[in-house]
Amino acid sequence: RNGRYAPPLFYGKAGEDPEEWIRNFRQYCEASGLDPLADTRTRVRIHGLFKTCLRDDAKD
């Protein structure tokens, strides 16, 4: 957590918009100071966070 709000979760359910979720995830990363252009370590951290945000059908 970045101290402000939790990262967005994506379940892959009908009615969920994956593009909107990606936008929200990017905004979360930006608000958390995670810049994918910074370095490999940060990209790996973002990738790990991305994977933890996928739930249920979206995780499979």
PDB file of C-alpha atoms in Angstrom:
ATOM      1  CA  ARG A   1       0.000   0.000   0.000  1.00  0.00           C
ATOM      2  CA  ASN A   2       1.093   3.507  -0.678  1.00  0.00           C
ATOM      3  CA  GLY A   3      -0.529   4.885   2.457  1.00  0.00           C
ATOM      4  CA  ARG A   4      -3.388   6.440   0.500  1.00  0.00           C
ATOM      5  CA  TYR A   5      -5.361   3.555  -0.951  1.00  0.00           C
ATOM      6  CA  ALA A   6      -5.018  -0.104  -1.847  1.00  0.00           C
ATOM      7  CA  PRO A   7      -4.082  -1.176  -5.371  1.00  0.00           C
ATOM      8  CA  PRO A   8      -7.015  -1.988  -7.646  1.00  0.00           C
ATOM      9  CA  LEU A   9      -8.026  -5.629  -7.932  1.00  0.00           C
ATOM     10  CA  PHE A  10      -9.220  -7.347 -11.094  1.00  0.00           C
ATOM     11  CA  TYR A  11     -11.371 -10.483 -10.983  1.00  0.00           C
ATOM     12  CA  GLY A  12     -12.097 -11.017 -14.673  1.00  0.00           C
ATOM     13  CA  LYS A  13     -15.849 -10.960 -14.103  1.00  0.00           C
ATOM     14  CA  ALA A  14     -18.419  -9.954 -16.690  1.00  0.00           C
ATOM     15  CA  GLY A  15     -18.863  -6.211 -16.602  1.00  0.00           C
ATOM     16  CA  GLU A  16     -15.312  -5.460 -15.478  1.00  0.00           C
ATOM     17  CA  ASP A  17     -13.402  -3.315 -17.953  1.00  0.00           C
ATOM     18  CA  PRO A  18      -9.795  -4.536 -18.251  1.00  0.00           C
ATOM     19  CA  GLU A  19      -8.682  -1.298 -19.922  1.00  0.00           C
ATOM     20  CA  GLU A  20     -10.131   0.767 -17.081  1.00  0.00           C
ATOM     21  CA  TRP A  21      -8.403  -1.509 -14.585  1.00  0.00           C
ATOM     22  CA  ILE A  22      -5.061  -1.041 -16.376  1.00  0.00           C
ATOM     23  CA  ARG A  23      -5.541   2.743 -16.229  1.00  0.00           C
ATOM     24  CA  ASN A  24      -6.320   2.520 -12.505  1.00  0.00           C
ATOM     25  CA  PHE A  25      -3.305   0.271 -11.936  1.00  0.00           C
ATOM     26  CA  ARG A  26      -1.034   2.726 -13.741  1.00  0.00           C
ATOM     27  CA  GLN A  27      -2.440   5.594 -11.668  1.00  0.00           C
ATOM     28  CA  TYR A  28      -1.826   3.589  -8.507  1.00  0.00           C
ATOM     29  CA  CYS A  29       1.785   2.940  -9.533  1.00  0.00           C
ATOM     30  CA  GLU A  30       2.303   6.604 -10.335  1.00  0.00           C
ATOM     31  CA  ALA A  31       0.809   7.705  -6.999  1.00  0.00           C
ATOM     32  CA  SER A  32       3.073   5.176  -5.272  1.00  0.00           C
ATOM     33  CA  GLY A  33       6.171   6.524  -7.003  1.00  0.00           C
ATOM     34  CA  LEU A  34       6.673   3.377  -9.073  1.00  0.00           C
ATOM     35  CA  ASP A  35       8.040   4.433 -12.466  1.00  0.00           C
ATOM     36  CA  PRO A  36       8.354   1.517 -14.927  1.00  0.00           C
ATOM     37  CA  LEU A  37      11.043   3.450 -16.786  1.00  0.00           C
ATOM     38  CA  ALA A  38      13.186   3.860 -13.674  1.00  0.00           C
ATOM     39  CA  ASP A  39      15.103   0.584 -13.531  1.00  0.00           C
ATOM     40  CA  THR A  40      14.776  -3.187 -13.702  1.00  0.00           C
ATOM     41  CA  ARG A  41      14.196  -3.531  -9.959  1.00  0.00           C
ATOM     42  CA  THR A  42      11.186  -1.211 -10.138  1.00  0.00           C
ATOM     43  CA  ARG A  43       9.775  -3.042 -13.165  1.00  0.00           C
ATOM     44  CA  VAL A  44      10.086  -6.363 -11.318  1.00  0.00           C
ATOM     45  CA  ARG A  45       8.316  -4.822  -8.323  1.00  0.00           C
ATOM     46  CA  ILE A  46       5.492  -3.526 -10.548  1.00  0.00           C
ATOM     47  CA  HIS A  47       5.176  -6.940 -12.218  1.00  0.00           C
ATOM     48  CA  GLY A  48       4.887  -8.627  -8.824  1.00  0.00           C
ATOM     49  CA  LEU A  49       2.268  -6.119  -7.708  1.00  0.00           C
ATOM     50  CA  PHE A  50       0.371  -6.628 -10.984  1.00  0.00           C
ATOM     51  CA  LYS A  51       0.214 -10.378 -10.374  1.00  0.00           C
ATOM     52  CA  THR A  52      -1.067  -9.942  -6.804  1.00  0.00           C
ATOM     53  CA  CYS A  53      -3.900  -7.716  -8.063  1.00  0.00           C
ATOM     54  CA  LEU A  54      -5.315 -10.460 -10.296  1.00  0.00           C
ATOM     55  CA  ARG A  55      -7.922 -12.602  -8.567  1.00  0.00           C
ATOM     56  CA  ASP A  56     -10.163 -15.566  -9.337  1.00  0.00           C
ATOM     57  CA  ASP A  57     -10.631 -16.096 -13.098  1.00  0.00           C
ATOM     58  CA  ALA A  58      -8.242 -13.267 -13.950  1.00  0.00           C
ATOM     59  CA  LYS A  59      -5.469 -15.039 -12.047  1.00  0.00           C
ATOM     60  CA  ASP A  60      -5.878 -18.245 -14.045  1.00  0.00           C
TER      61      ASP A  60
END
